[in-house]
Amino acid sequence: GHTLGARCSMGAAVFPDHQRELTRLLQAADTALKMAKSTGRDRVCLFSTQGSRELERRAREAQALRTGLARNDILAFYQ
């Protein structure tokens, strides 16, 4: 037989601590999953507002870089 290895990242949010509405609770868990993946994968993260703010900051920075590159505001040099 063959051996198959599996690894995963998980995000969790707790009712009612993080959200009281199902849709928002699932969004919080999804945010926690993104936090887990952004910290190196193969991790479990519990939702936190601080982590959520950090993800939002990173997304804004990435968008600003994409916009700057598209408008030729940034000149990239490669080594």
Short mmCIF file of N, CA and C in Angstrom, two decimals, residues 16-57:
data_model
loop_
_atom_site.label_atom_id
_atom_site.label_comp_id
_atom_site.label_asym_id
_atom_site.label_seq_id
_atom_site.Cartn_x
_atom_site.Cartn_y
_atom_site.Cartn_z
N PRO A 16 -21.07 32.58 21.65
CA PRO A 16 -21.38 33.91 21.12
C PRO A 16 -20.24 34.91 21.30
N ASP A 17 -19.07 34.44 21.71
CA ASP A 17 -17.96 35.36 22.03
C ASP A 17 -17.53 36.21 20.84
N HIS A 18 -17.44 35.62 19.66
CA HIS A 18 -16.93 36.34 18.50
C HIS A 18 -18.03 36.93 17.63
N GLN A 19 -19.13 36.26 17.52
CA GLN A 19 -20.29 36.75 16.77
C GLN A 19 -21.53 36.02 17.25
N ARG A 20 -22.68 36.64 17.07
CA ARG A 20 -23.94 36.00 17.45
C ARG A 20 -24.73 35.56 16.23
N GLU A 21 -24.44 36.13 15.07
CA GLU A 21 -25.14 35.79 13.83
C GLU A 21 -24.33 34.76 13.06
N LEU A 22 -24.98 33.72 12.54
CA LEU A 22 -24.30 32.61 11.88
C LEU A 22 -23.39 33.06 10.75
N THR A 23 -23.87 33.92 9.87
CA THR A 23 -23.07 34.36 8.74
C THR A 23 -21.80 35.06 9.20
N ARG A 24 -21.93 35.91 10.18
CA ARG A 24 -20.76 36.64 10.70
C ARG A 24 -19.83 35.71 11.47
N LEU A 25 -20.38 34.73 12.14
CA LEU A 25 -19.56 33.75 12.85
C LEU A 25 -18.71 32.97 11.85
N LEU A 26 -19.32 32.56 10.73
CA LEU A 26 -18.57 31.85 9.69
C LEU A 26 -17.51 32.76 9.07
N GLN A 27 -17.82 34.04 8.89
CA GLN A 27 -16.82 34.98 8.38
C GLN A 27 -15.65 35.12 9.34
N ALA A 28 -15.94 35.14 10.63
CA ALA A 28 -14.88 35.22 11.63
C ALA A 28 -14.00 33.97 11.60
N ALA A 29 -14.61 32.81 11.44
CA ALA A 29 -13.85 31.57 11.33
C ALA A 29 -13.00 31.57 10.06
N ASP A 30 -13.53 32.10 8.97
CA ASP A 30 -12.77 32.21 7.72
C ASP A 30 -11.59 33.15 7.90
N THR A 31 -11.79 34.25 8.60
CA THR A 31 -10.70 35.18 8.90
C THR A 31 -9.63 34.47 9.72
N ALA A 32 -10.04 33.68 10.69
CA ALA A 32 -9.09 32.92 11.51
C ALA A 32 -8.31 31.92 10.66
N LEU A 33 -8.98 31.32 9.68
CA LEU A 33 -8.29 30.40 8.77
C LEU A 33 -7.24 31.14 7.96
N LYS A 34 -7.57 32.32 7.46
CA LYS A 34 -6.59 33.13 6.72
C LYS A 34 -5.41 33.49 7.62
N MET A 35 -5.69 33.78 8.89
CA MET A 35 -4.61 34.07 9.83
C MET A 35 -3.70 32.85 9.99
N ALA A 36 -4.29 31.68 10.09
CA ALA A 36 -3.50 30.44 10.24
C ALA A 36 -2.61 30.23 9.02
N LYS A 37 -3.17 30.43 7.84
CA LYS A 37 -2.39 30.23 6.61
C LYS A 37 -1.29 31.27 6.47
N SER A 38 -1.56 32.51 6.91
CA SER A 38 -0.56 33.56 6.76
C SER A 38 0.59 33.43 7.75
N THR A 39 0.42 32.62 8.78
CA THR A 39 1.49 32.44 9.77
C THR A 39 2.27 31.15 9.54
N GLY A 40 2.13 30.55 8.39
CA GLY A 40 2.98 29.41 8.07
C GLY A 40 2.26 28.12 7.78
N ARG A 41 0.97 28.12 7.74
CA ARG A 41 0.17 26.93 7.46
C ARG A 41 0.36 25.85 8.53
N ASP A 42 -0.39 24.79 8.40
CA ASP A 42 -0.38 23.69 9.39
C ASP A 42 -0.57 24.21 10.81
N ARG A 43 -1.50 25.14 10.97
CA ARG A 43 -1.75 25.74 12.28
C ARG A 43 -3.25 25.84 12.53
N VAL A 44 -3.59 26.08 13.78
CA VAL A 44 -4.96 26.36 14.18
C VAL A 44 -4.96 27.74 14.80
N CYS A 45 -5.84 28.62 14.33
CA CYS A 45 -5.94 29.96 14.89
C CYS A 45 -7.37 30.22 15.34
N LEU A 46 -7.48 30.87 16.46
CA LEU A 46 -8.77 31.32 16.98
C LEU A 46 -8.94 32.77 16.56
N PHE A 47 -10.14 33.15 16.12
CA PHE A 47 -10.40 34.50 15.67
C PHE A 47 -10.02 35.51 16.74
N SER A 48 -9.41 36.61 16.29
CA SER A 48 -9.14 37.74 17.17
C SER A 48 -9.31 39.02 16.37
N THR A 49 -9.79 40.08 17.01
CA THR A 49 -9.95 41.34 16.30
C THR A 49 -8.59 41.91 15.90
N GLN A 50 -7.57 41.69 16.71
CA GLN A 50 -6.22 42.16 16.37
C GLN A 50 -5.72 41.45 15.11
N GLY A 51 -5.90 40.16 15.03
CA GLY A 51 -5.49 39.42 13.84
C GLY A 51 -6.28 39.84 12.62
N SER A 52 -7.55 40.12 12.81
CA SER A 52 -8.39 40.59 11.71
C SER A 52 -7.90 41.93 11.19
N ARG A 53 -7.55 42.84 12.10
CA ARG A 53 -7.02 44.14 11.69
C ARG A 53 -5.70 43.99 10.93
N GLU A 54 -4.86 43.07 11.37
CA GLU A 54 -3.58 42.83 10.69
C GLU A 54 -3.80 42.32 9.28
N LEU A 55 -4.75 41.40 9.09
CA LEU A 55 -5.06 40.90 7.74
C LEU A 55 -5.58 42.03 6.86
N GLU A 56 -6.43 42.89 7.41
CA GLU A 56 -6.96 44.01 6.64
C GLU A 56 -5.83 44.97 6.25
N ARG A 57 -4.89 45.22 7.16
CA ARG A 57 -3.75 46.09 6.86
C ARG A 57 -2.91 45.51 5.73
#
